Short mmCIF file of C-alpha atoms in Angstrom, two decimals:
data_model
loop_
_atom_site.label_atom_id
_atom_site.label_comp_id
_atom_site.label_asym_id
_atom_site.label_seq_id
_atom_site.Cartn_x
_atom_site.Cartn_y
_atom_site.Cartn_z
CA MET A 279 78.99 24.80 68.13
CA THR A 280 82.38 25.08 66.45
CA ASP A 281 82.74 25.30 62.69
CA ARG A 282 84.65 22.02 62.72
CA ARG A 283 81.85 20.14 64.50
CA GLN A 284 79.18 21.66 62.26
CA ARG A 285 81.15 20.69 59.19
CA HIS A 286 81.22 17.09 60.48
CA VAL A 287 77.45 17.17 61.03
CA ASN A 288 76.90 18.32 57.46
CA GLN A 289 79.35 15.73 56.14
CA ALA A 290 77.43 12.99 57.94
CA LEU A 291 74.27 14.08 56.12
CA MET A 292 76.09 14.09 52.78
CA ARG A 293 77.40 10.55 53.35
CA ILE A 294 73.99 8.90 53.80
CA PRO A 295 73.61 6.14 51.15
CA ARG A 296 71.03 7.01 48.50
CA ARG A 297 69.96 3.43 47.67
CA ALA A 298 69.27 0.48 49.96
CA GLU A 299 70.79 -2.20 47.70
CA SER A 300 74.22 -0.57 48.00
CA THR A 301 74.18 -0.87 51.80
CA ASP A 302 75.12 -3.89 53.91
CA ARG A 303 72.35 -5.84 55.63
CA TYR A 304 73.39 -4.89 59.17
CA THR A 305 73.21 -1.18 58.39
CA LEU A 306 69.85 -1.63 56.72
CA ALA A 307 68.48 -3.38 59.78
CA THR A 308 69.76 -0.76 62.23
CA THR A 309 68.71 2.27 60.15
CA TYR A 310 65.20 1.14 59.25
CA VAL A 311 62.36 3.38 60.46
CA ALA A 312 58.80 2.07 60.15
CA ALA A 313 55.93 4.40 59.30
CA GLY A 314 53.01 3.71 61.62
CA SER A 315 51.94 0.07 61.74
CA PHE A 316 53.63 -0.77 58.43
CA SER A 317 56.35 -2.95 59.97
CA ALA A 318 53.84 -5.12 61.83
CA MET A 319 51.77 -5.61 58.67
CA LEU A 320 54.83 -6.49 56.59
CA ASN A 321 55.99 -9.06 59.15
CA SER A 322 52.75 -11.06 58.91
CA GLU A 323 52.93 -14.50 57.30
CA ASP A 324 50.32 -13.60 54.69
CA HIS A 325 51.22 -13.31 51.02
CA GLN A 326 51.39 -9.58 50.28
CA ILE A 327 52.02 -7.12 47.50
CA LEU A 328 53.95 -4.08 48.68
CA TYR A 329 53.15 -1.02 46.58
CA GLY A 330 55.15 2.20 46.55
CA ARG A 331 56.66 4.71 44.16
CA ARG A 332 60.37 4.94 43.56
CA GLY A 333 62.16 6.20 46.63
CA THR A 334 59.52 5.30 49.22
CA GLY A 335 61.65 2.51 50.73
CA LYS A 336 60.33 -0.76 49.27
CA THR A 337 63.78 -2.32 48.85
CA HIS A 338 64.85 -1.17 52.31
CA ALA A 339 61.69 -2.70 53.78
CA LEU A 340 62.23 -6.09 52.09
CA LEU A 341 65.90 -6.26 53.07
CA TYR A 342 65.00 -5.27 56.62
CA LEU A 343 62.37 -8.03 56.67
CA SER A 344 64.97 -10.48 55.30
CA ASP A 345 67.32 -9.70 58.18
CA LEU A 346 64.50 -9.84 60.70
CA VAL A 347 63.17 -13.28 59.72
CA GLU A 348 66.68 -14.69 59.42
CA ARG A 349 67.42 -13.68 63.01
CA THR A 350 64.27 -15.51 64.11
CA GLY A 351 65.46 -18.74 62.44
CA ASP A 352 63.43 -18.58 59.23
CA VAL A 353 64.87 -18.72 55.71
CA PRO A 354 64.58 -15.56 53.55
CA VAL A 355 65.15 -15.72 49.77
CA TYR A 356 65.54 -12.22 48.30
CA VAL A 357 65.44 -11.89 44.50
CA ASP A 358 65.98 -8.63 42.61
CA LEU A 359 64.02 -9.18 39.40
CA ARG A 360 66.14 -6.58 37.59
CA THR A 361 69.11 -8.93 37.73
CA ILE A 362 67.59 -12.16 36.42
CA GLY A 363 68.05 -13.31 32.84
CA SER A 364 68.25 -10.55 30.27
CA ALA A 365 65.49 -8.08 31.03
CA GLY A 366 66.74 -5.63 28.40
CA GLY A 367 67.21 -8.29 25.71
CA LEU A 368 65.23 -11.53 25.57
CA TYR A 369 62.21 -10.35 27.57
CA ALA A 370 61.89 -7.13 25.58
CA ASP A 371 62.40 -8.81 22.18
CA SER A 372 59.08 -8.31 20.39
CA THR A 373 60.08 -10.77 17.64
CA LEU A 374 59.63 -13.63 20.09
CA THR A 375 56.19 -14.82 21.12
CA PRO A 376 54.94 -13.81 24.60
CA SER A 377 54.80 -17.49 25.58
CA THR A 378 58.48 -17.98 24.72
CA ARG A 379 59.56 -14.84 26.57
CA GLY A 380 57.32 -15.67 29.51
CA THR A 381 58.64 -19.23 29.80
CA HIS A 382 62.22 -17.99 29.89
CA LEU A 383 61.20 -15.50 32.57
CA LEU A 384 59.74 -18.32 34.69
CA VAL A 385 62.85 -20.46 34.24
CA ASP A 386 65.19 -17.56 35.11
CA THR A 387 63.16 -16.71 38.21
CA MET A 388 63.21 -20.29 39.47
CA GLU A 389 66.95 -20.45 38.74
CA ALA A 390 67.51 -17.36 40.91
CA ILE A 391 65.45 -18.90 43.72
CA HIS A 392 67.41 -22.15 43.39
CA GLU A 393 70.73 -20.29 43.67
CA GLU A 394 69.60 -18.58 46.87
CA LEU A 395 68.41 -21.88 48.33
CA LEU A 396 71.73 -23.48 47.42
CA SER A 397 73.52 -20.80 49.45
CA VAL A 398 71.22 -21.60 52.37
CA ALA A 399 72.02 -25.31 52.10
CA MET A 400 75.78 -24.63 52.05
CA GLU A 401 75.95 -21.93 54.74
CA ARG A 402 73.24 -22.71 57.27
CA ASP A 403 72.73 -25.60 59.66
CA ILE A 404 69.74 -27.41 58.16
CA ALA A 405 68.06 -30.26 60.02
CA ASP A 406 67.94 -32.48 56.91
CA PRO A 407 70.44 -31.16 54.32
CA ASP A 408 70.26 -34.34 52.18
CA ALA A 409 66.50 -33.99 51.81
CA LEU A 410 66.89 -30.30 50.93
CA LEU A 411 69.45 -31.04 48.21
CA ALA A 412 67.27 -33.80 46.77
CA ALA A 413 64.27 -31.45 46.73
CA MET A 414 66.35 -28.79 45.01
CA ASP A 415 67.36 -31.28 42.31
CA ALA A 416 63.67 -31.96 41.73
CA LEU A 417 63.09 -28.20 41.63
CA VAL A 418 65.66 -27.85 38.85
CA ASP A 419 64.15 -30.73 36.86
CA ALA A 420 60.64 -29.30 37.09
CA SER A 421 61.60 -25.73 36.17
CA THR A 422 64.08 -26.42 33.35
CA ALA A 423 62.46 -29.23 31.38
CA VAL A 424 63.12 -29.08 27.62
CA GLU A 425 61.01 -30.30 24.72
CA VAL A 426 61.78 -30.29 20.99
CA VAL A 427 59.12 -28.68 18.86
CA GLY A 428 59.30 -29.74 15.19
CA GLU A 429 59.23 -32.78 12.87
CA VAL A 430 60.24 -36.31 13.93
CA GLU A 431 61.60 -38.73 11.31
CA ALA A 432 62.01 -42.48 11.99
CA GLU A 433 64.29 -44.70 9.81
CA THR A 434 64.80 -48.51 10.01
CA ARG A 435 67.37 -50.59 8.08
CA SER A 436 67.61 -54.43 7.92
CA GLY A 437 69.80 -57.01 6.12
CA GLU A 438 71.55 -60.41 6.25
CA LYS A 439 75.23 -61.29 6.42
CA GLU A 440 77.11 -64.65 5.97
CA SER A 441 80.40 -65.44 7.69
CA ALA A 442 82.68 -68.43 8.29
CA GLY A 443 84.62 -69.31 11.42
CA ALA A 444 84.56 -71.06 14.71
CA ALA A 445 82.56 -70.41 17.83
CA VAL A 446 83.07 -71.33 21.44
CA GLU A 447 79.98 -71.94 23.57
CA LEU A 448 79.88 -72.22 27.32
CA PHE A 449 77.07 -74.50 28.46
CA ALA A 450 75.80 -75.39 31.86
CA SER A 451 74.27 -78.78 32.70
CA MET A 452 74.81 -81.53 35.25
CA LYS A 453 78.35 -81.66 33.77
CA PRO A 454 79.42 -78.21 32.72
CA GLY A 455 81.92 -77.91 29.85
CA LEU A 456 82.76 -76.29 26.51
CA ARG A 457 81.31 -77.04 23.05
CA PHE A 458 83.11 -76.20 19.82
CA SER A 459 81.48 -75.80 16.41
CA ALA A 460 82.66 -74.71 12.99
CA GLY A 461 81.03 -73.84 9.65
CA GLN A 462 78.89 -71.21 7.98
CA ARG A 463 76.82 -68.73 10.07
CA ARG A 464 73.98 -66.52 8.94
CA THR A 465 73.23 -63.33 11.00
CA ALA A 466 70.44 -60.83 10.75
CA ARG A 467 71.05 -57.15 11.36
CA ALA A 468 68.56 -54.36 12.00
CA GLU A 469 69.25 -50.66 12.55
CA SER A 470 66.87 -47.95 13.57
CA ARG A 471 67.42 -44.21 13.75
CA LEU A 472 65.21 -41.47 15.17
CA LEU A 473 65.87 -38.01 13.73
CA ARG A 474 64.39 -34.93 15.37
CA THR A 475 64.42 -31.62 13.52
CA GLY A 476 63.11 -28.63 15.39
CA VAL A 477 63.80 -26.18 18.20
CA GLU A 478 64.42 -27.00 21.82
CA ARG A 479 61.95 -25.17 24.02
CA HIS A 480 61.75 -24.81 27.80
CA HIS A 481 58.50 -25.64 29.48
CA VAL A 482 57.64 -25.33 33.16
CA LEU A 483 55.65 -28.12 34.81
CA PHE A 484 53.51 -26.56 37.54
CA GLY A 485 52.56 -29.85 39.23
CA PRO A 486 56.10 -31.22 39.72
CA LEU A 487 57.29 -27.72 40.58
CA GLY A 488 54.75 -27.42 43.39
CA ARG A 489 55.69 -30.87 44.70
CA ALA A 490 59.37 -29.94 44.66
CA LEU A 491 58.68 -26.75 46.62
CA ARG A 492 56.69 -28.73 49.16
CA ALA A 493 59.69 -31.02 49.57
CA VAL A 494 61.91 -27.96 50.06
CA THR A 495 59.70 -26.51 52.81
CA LYS A 496 59.46 -29.92 54.46
CA ALA A 497 63.26 -30.17 54.56
CA LEU A 498 63.48 -26.68 56.06
CA ARG A 499 61.05 -27.34 58.92
CA PRO A 500 60.52 -25.89 61.45
CA SER A 501 61.88 -22.83 59.63
CA ARG A 502 59.57 -20.90 57.32
CA LEU A 503 60.55 -19.92 53.77
CA TRP A 504 60.08 -16.22 52.92
CA LEU A 505 60.21 -15.45 49.19
CA LEU A 506 60.90 -11.72 48.71
CA LEU A 507 60.59 -10.51 45.11
CA ASP A 508 61.81 -6.96 44.53
CA GLU A 509 61.49 -4.64 41.50
CA TRP A 510 58.47 -6.44 40.04
CA SER A 511 57.65 -3.43 37.85
CA SER A 512 60.99 -3.73 36.05
CA LEU A 513 59.55 -6.71 34.14
CA PRO A 514 57.71 -6.10 30.83
CA LEU A 515 54.07 -5.40 31.61
CA GLU A 516 52.72 -8.10 29.31
CA LEU A 517 54.88 -10.81 30.97
CA GLN A 518 54.00 -9.97 34.58
CA PRO A 519 50.75 -12.01 34.64
CA LEU A 520 52.67 -15.09 33.47
CA LEU A 521 55.09 -14.94 36.40
CA ALA A 522 52.19 -14.14 38.74
CA ASP A 523 50.38 -17.25 37.46
CA LEU A 524 53.44 -19.40 38.22
CA LEU A 525 53.39 -18.08 41.79
CA ARG A 526 49.65 -18.68 42.14
CA ARG A 527 49.76 -22.27 40.90
CA SER A 528 53.05 -23.52 42.34
CA VAL A 529 54.19 -21.29 45.21
CA LEU A 530 51.27 -19.62 46.99
CA PRO A 531 49.48 -22.92 47.85
CA VAL A 532 52.61 -24.43 49.45
CA PRO A 533 52.41 -24.53 53.28
CA GLY A 534 55.33 -22.92 55.05
CA VAL A 535 55.95 -20.23 52.40
CA SER A 536 55.28 -16.48 52.62
CA VAL A 537 55.58 -14.40 49.45
CA LYS A 538 56.17 -10.63 49.47
CA ILE A 539 56.30 -8.68 46.20
CA ALA A 540 57.47 -5.06 45.91
CA ALA A 541 55.95 -3.20 42.97
CA ILE A 542 54.90 0.19 41.63
CA GLU A 543 51.11 0.14 41.65
CA ARG A 544 50.42 1.84 38.34
CA ARG A 545 53.22 -0.05 36.60
CA SER A 546 52.15 -3.54 37.62
CA ARG A 547 49.77 -6.10 36.13
CA PHE A 548 49.11 -9.11 38.33
CA PHE A 549 45.77 -10.15 36.85
CA LEU A 550 44.61 -10.86 33.30
CA PRO A 551 41.16 -12.30 32.45
CA SER A 552 41.36 -15.41 30.28
CA GLY A 553 38.02 -16.80 29.14
CA GLY A 554 36.12 -18.04 32.16
CA ASP A 555 39.31 -18.19 34.24
CA TYR A 556 42.13 -15.73 34.78
CA LEU A 557 45.88 -15.58 34.47
CA GLY A 558 47.97 -14.33 37.39
CA ILE A 559 47.19 -13.31 40.97
CA GLU A 560 43.89 -11.91 42.16
CA VAL A 561 44.82 -9.30 44.76
CA GLY A 562 42.75 -9.75 47.89
CA SER A 563 42.09 -13.42 47.15
CA ASP A 564 45.26 -15.25 46.06
CA ALA A 565 47.44 -12.64 47.77
CA ALA A 566 45.86 -11.85 51.12
CA SER A 567 46.49 -8.11 51.05
CA ALA A 568 48.20 -5.21 49.33
CA VAL A 569 50.07 -2.66 51.42
CA SER A 570 50.85 0.81 50.05
CA LEU A 571 53.90 2.62 51.35
CA ASP A 572 52.60 5.74 49.60
CA ASP A 573 49.58 5.71 51.93
CA PHE A 574 51.73 5.18 55.03
CA MET A 575 54.03 8.04 54.02
CA ILE A 576 51.25 10.65 53.79
CA PHE A 577 52.04 12.96 56.69
CA ASP A 578 50.28 16.16 55.58
CA HIS A 579 47.61 16.16 58.25
CA THR A 580 50.07 15.15 61.00
CA GLN A 581 53.11 17.38 60.62
CA ASN A 582 54.56 16.40 63.99
CA ARG A 583 54.47 12.73 63.05
CA ALA A 584 56.19 13.52 59.76
CA GLN A 585 58.99 15.39 61.51
CA GLU A 586 59.41 12.56 64.03
CA PHE A 587 59.73 10.01 61.22
CA PHE A 588 62.27 11.96 59.17
CA GLY A 589 64.18 13.07 62.26
CA GLN A 590 64.63 9.44 63.27
CA LEU A 591 65.51 8.55 59.66
CA PHE A 592 68.36 11.09 59.53
CA TYR A 593 69.58 10.19 63.00
CA ASN A 594 69.68 6.46 62.25
CA HIS A 595 71.65 7.02 59.03
CA ALA A 596 73.90 9.95 59.91
CA GLY A 597 74.28 9.36 63.64
CA PRO A 598 76.69 6.38 63.42
CA LYS A 599 78.84 8.24 60.87
CA LEU A 600 78.94 11.34 63.05
CA ALA A 601 79.95 9.22 66.07
CA THR A 602 83.22 8.39 64.29
CA MET A 603 83.97 12.10 63.73
CA VAL A 604 83.18 13.83 67.04
CA ARG A 605 83.71 12.98 70.68
CA GLU A 606 80.19 13.61 71.95
CA PRO A 607 77.67 12.76 69.23
CA PRO A 608 73.97 13.70 69.61
CA VAL A 609 72.17 11.35 71.96
CA ASP A 610 68.90 11.15 70.03
CA ALA A 611 67.07 12.31 66.91
CA THR A 612 65.89 15.58 68.47
CA ALA A 613 69.42 16.57 69.47
CA PHE A 614 70.71 15.73 65.98
CA VAL A 615 68.04 17.83 64.25
CA ASP A 616 68.72 20.76 66.60
CA GLU A 617 72.41 20.66 65.66
CA ALA A 618 71.95 20.18 61.94
CA PHE A 619 69.12 22.67 61.20
CA ARG A 620 68.22 26.25 62.01
CA ARG A 621 64.79 27.15 63.32
CA GLY A 622 62.06 26.22 60.83
CA ALA A 623 64.46 24.65 58.32
CA PHE A 624 63.77 21.03 59.21
CA GLY A 625 60.01 21.54 58.88
CA GLU A 626 60.63 23.05 55.45
CA LEU A 627 62.73 20.02 54.50
CA VAL A 628 59.95 17.64 55.56
CA ARG A 629 57.49 19.67 53.48
CA ALA A 630 59.84 19.60 50.48
CA ALA A 631 60.24 15.80 50.69
CA GLU A 632 56.48 15.27 50.25
CA GLY A 633 56.72 12.02 52.24
CA VAL A 634 59.39 10.40 50.03
CA PRO A 635 62.50 9.28 52.00
CA ARG A 636 64.83 9.25 48.97
CA ASP A 637 63.90 12.85 48.14
CA ALA A 638 64.43 13.87 51.78
CA ILE A 639 67.90 12.27 51.86
CA ASN A 640 68.99 13.89 48.59
CA ILE A 641 67.64 17.34 49.50
CA ALA A 642 69.31 17.15 52.92
CA ALA A 643 72.65 16.20 51.33
CA LEU A 644 72.47 19.11 48.88
CA ALA A 645 71.40 21.52 51.63
CA ALA A 646 74.32 20.40 53.81
CA GLN A 647 76.65 21.02 50.87
CA HIS A 648 75.26 24.56 50.46
CA ALA A 649 75.54 25.25 54.21
CA ASN A 650 79.18 24.04 54.44
CA ALA A 651 80.22 24.85 58.03
CA GLU A 652 76.91 26.44 59.10
CA PRO A 653 73.63 24.92 60.26
CA ILE A 654 71.15 24.34 57.46
CA GLY A 655 68.63 27.15 57.06
CA ILE A 656 65.41 27.56 55.09
CA ALA A 657 67.27 29.18 52.17
CA GLU A 658 69.61 26.19 51.87
CA VAL A 659 66.64 23.79 51.95
CA ARG A 660 64.82 25.69 49.21
CA ASN A 661 67.90 25.96 47.01
CA ALA A 662 68.60 22.26 47.51
CA ALA A 663 64.98 21.37 46.66
CA LYS A 664 65.26 23.44 43.49
CA ASP A 665 68.53 21.72 42.51
CA TRP A 666 67.08 18.27 43.17
CA PHE A 667 63.94 19.08 41.19
CA LEU A 668 65.92 20.27 38.17
CA ARG A 669 68.51 17.51 38.42
CA ASP A 670 66.27 14.50 39.03
CA LYS A 671 62.54 15.01 38.71
CA GLN A 672 62.23 17.48 35.85
CA ASN A 673 65.00 15.73 33.96
CA ALA A 674 62.84 12.59 33.91
CA LEU A 675 60.32 14.43 31.68
CA THR A 676 62.76 15.58 29.01
CA VAL A 677 61.64 12.82 26.63
CA ASN A 678 57.98 12.88 27.66
CA GLU A 679 56.45 15.99 26.14
CA PRO A 680 52.79 15.12 26.96
CA ALA A 681 53.57 14.68 30.67
CA ARG A 682 55.69 17.83 30.67
CA ARG A 683 52.87 19.86 29.12
CA THR A 684 50.29 18.43 31.55
CA LEU A 685 52.48 19.38 34.52
CA GLN A 686 53.03 22.89 33.20
CA LEU A 687 49.30 23.48 32.75
CA LEU A 688 48.50 22.05 36.21
CA VAL A 689 51.10 24.27 37.91
CA ASP A 690 49.83 27.32 36.03
CA GLU A 691 46.26 26.56 37.11
CA ILE A 692 46.73 25.29 40.69
CA VAL A 693 49.70 27.38 41.85
CA GLY A 694 49.45 30.38 39.54
CA VAL A 695 45.69 30.97 39.44
CA ARG A 696 44.31 29.27 42.55
CA ARG A 697 47.34 30.01 44.78
CA SER A 698 47.10 26.48 46.16
CA ARG A 699 49.10 23.25 46.07
CA THR A 700 46.23 20.77 46.33
CA PHE A 701 43.56 19.87 43.80
CA VAL A 702 40.95 17.23 43.05
CA LEU A 703 40.46 14.99 40.01
CA ASP A 704 37.49 12.86 39.00
CA GLN A 705 38.62 9.21 39.16
CA LEU A 706 36.95 8.22 35.90
CA GLY A 707 38.05 11.44 34.24
CA TYR A 708 41.78 11.19 34.88
CA ALA A 709 41.92 7.41 34.36
CA ALA A 710 41.92 8.13 30.62
CA TYR A 711 45.11 10.22 30.91
CA GLU A 712 48.32 8.22 31.25
CA THR A 713 50.24 11.44 31.91
CA ILE A 714 48.74 11.71 35.41
CA ASP A 715 50.09 8.26 36.30
CA GLU A 716 53.47 9.21 34.82
CA LEU A 717 53.64 12.42 36.87
CA TYR A 718 52.65 10.47 39.97
CA ASP A 719 55.34 7.84 39.35
CA ALA A 720 57.90 10.63 38.84
CA ARG A 721 56.95 12.05 42.29
CA LEU A 722 55.79 15.33 40.69
CA LEU A 723 52.21 14.76 41.83
CA HIS A 724 51.37 13.27 45.21
CA LEU A 725 48.15 11.42 46.00
CA LEU A 726 46.89 12.62 49.38
CA ARG A 727 43.46 11.00 49.55
CA ARG A 728 41.63 8.34 47.57
CA GLY A 729 37.91 7.96 47.00
CA ILE A 730 36.58 11.37 48.12
CA VAL A 731 32.77 11.37 47.95
CA ASP A 732 30.69 14.42 47.09
CA PRO A 733 27.48 14.31 49.21
CA HIS A 734 25.60 15.94 46.34
CA GLN A 735 26.85 13.31 43.83
CA PRO A 736 27.49 10.15 45.90
CA GLY A 737 27.98 8.01 42.81
CA ARG A 738 31.08 9.89 41.71
CA LEU A 739 34.48 9.45 43.37
CA TYR A 740 37.41 11.88 43.41
CA ASP A 741 41.09 11.71 44.34
CA GLY A 742 42.96 14.54 46.06
CA PHE A 743 46.46 15.42 44.81
CA ALA A 744 49.21 17.89 45.70
CA ILE A 745 51.69 19.62 43.42
CA ASP A 746 55.31 18.71 44.23
CA TYR A 747 57.22 21.28 46.28
CA GLY A 748 59.91 21.51 43.61
CA CYS A 749 57.36 22.80 41.06
CA TYR A 750 56.88 26.09 42.92
CA VAL A 751 59.99 26.40 45.10
CA SER A 752 61.50 28.88 42.62
CA LEU A 753 58.63 31.26 43.42
CA LEU A 754 59.48 30.99 47.13
CA LEU A 755 63.12 31.87 46.39
CA VAL A 756 62.13 35.07 44.56
CA GLY A 757 60.96 36.57 47.83
CA ASP A 758 57.86 38.24 46.41
CA GLN A 759 55.72 38.92 49.48
CA THR A 760 52.57 39.19 47.37
CA PHE A 761 52.86 35.54 46.32
CA ARG A 762 51.82 32.84 48.75
CA VAL A 763 50.98 29.23 48.08
CA ARG A 764 47.96 28.77 50.33
CA ASP A 765 46.67 25.35 51.27
CA ARG A 766 43.10 26.12 50.32
CA GLY A 767 42.35 22.43 50.00
CA ASN A 768 43.66 21.52 53.45
CA TRP A 769 40.54 19.45 54.08
CA ILE A 770 41.87 16.95 51.54
CA SER A 771 44.70 15.94 53.84
CA SER A 772 42.91 16.37 57.14
CA PRO A 773 42.19 13.25 59.23
CA LYS A 774 38.50 13.19 58.27
CA GLY A 775 38.88 14.59 54.76
CA VAL A 776 35.37 16.06 54.73
CA PRO A 777 34.69 19.29 52.79
CA PRO A 778 33.39 22.17 54.94
CA ASP A 779 29.66 22.89 55.08
CA GLY A 780 28.32 24.57 52.01
CA PHE A 781 31.40 23.59 50.01
CA SER A 782 30.83 22.40 46.43
CA LEU A 783 33.38 19.74 45.62
CA THR A 784 32.79 19.88 41.88
CA ARG A 785 33.80 23.55 41.79
CA VAL A 786 37.38 22.73 42.79
CA VAL A 787 37.78 19.70 40.54
CA VAL A 788 40.28 20.27 37.74
CA ASP A 789 38.62 19.71 34.36
CA LEU A 790 41.46 17.87 32.62
CA PRO A 791 39.89 17.81 29.13
CA GLY A 792 39.27 21.54 29.29
CA LEU A 793 42.67 22.27 30.81
CA LEU A 794 44.45 20.30 28.09
CA GLY A 795 42.29 21.77 25.33
CA GLU A 796 40.39 18.54 24.72
CA PRO A 797 36.78 19.42 25.65
CA GLY A 798 35.37 16.38 23.87
CA ARG A 799 37.43 13.81 25.81
CA GLY A 800 36.59 12.24 29.13
CA PRO A 801 33.50 12.68 31.32
CA GLY A 802 34.84 15.67 33.22
CA PRO A 803 33.26 17.02 36.42
CA GLY A 804 29.52 17.47 36.66
#
């Protein structure tokens, strides 16, 4: 391959968009790659919550679904919850009551949905556009009602007044005519005034709102309405159950509507007990199912499947760009990978990405920049992974000293002492440590298996994690042949996930209280 062609291949990798919302819908539809049966599950008409960490492709999946259902004749309404109202101002203002902030959140959300529906009414051929517009007017009335909270003062004035003059009276009888009269007249006058002093306050009426939405879906028939809510976790945690309760009471029961919500699992609160009832959405009951992209993107025990997924991902994104640069572009994903990477380098890239598409795209772009006019090798992948780790992931912990310290101690113990990348935590034990969730959200820890059972202690559950590739890639760059990161816990990510015979699970569990110097905290392993 000529240097010129190789440079074009690397440039195509560097030009892949990093975020789905900055890409046009057609490109999103043509570049989407589904992991396993995820696409089929997402396309079901059930209400669903789509979980996934940052960078796993939640936004891409929702926008792909939006394009897909639109092409089948249905009506998608996509709402990015980061862009409604004033998420950094009103919703985060602790001086306001939660009910006030929550009500404004509901109103702003319904306003965003109304705006999207208005675009549908103006741009699409609807069977009954008049009925749709009337239903949308009712939707506005129900979601933006205002009441005044405060004192009400009533005032009445009365009096009499004398005047002189003439009057003309028109009368109707068998002989219609006019009657004149003159003299004194006495009139009575009464005035009344109602004075309200208080504050106008929005309130959302769930009953009328549900009826208005039913009228909307009726006007859209036979098309189905798909409500796609993205970036749920960007909302303040304490307000999320309020919006979830609006959906449960007014949207989820409406026939002809499918609701999909994209959220970060450990940064979402859909359910809040309230006396004998509850506020919000009960996952598994009100919302039929929850789908985790993190689970679908675990490829550790099937390396070939992982390479197929990411190979197709790069080909779908970079292939069209490369076709505009060279005469004979690669015909498929395998041909593209063979041109772009040296032997073993693509497998190393897949390992470095840890199942996160955004990390894979950024590492590939940096590696292509390092390689310049040469195919990408293992050294370029490792240097790029190190740069990405320092630039993005580690930088996220600069203001979080507890999480930074926890990561340092885990790397010292797992990588430095045990010469491994996988480890096990007691579910009840690590639930008390918010830093584990923070490291997981930052893609510095990766959950490989949930609910591991120890046959000797069947009442205790464990989760299997892996240290991020970027945490130990610097050791791989040193070239010390005596240091190897062995996958001693490879059973964690195997298809069955069963420890070998004679293996004591509790011996490999990390004792977080002891590791962090807090022996009195948490149950710890038995």
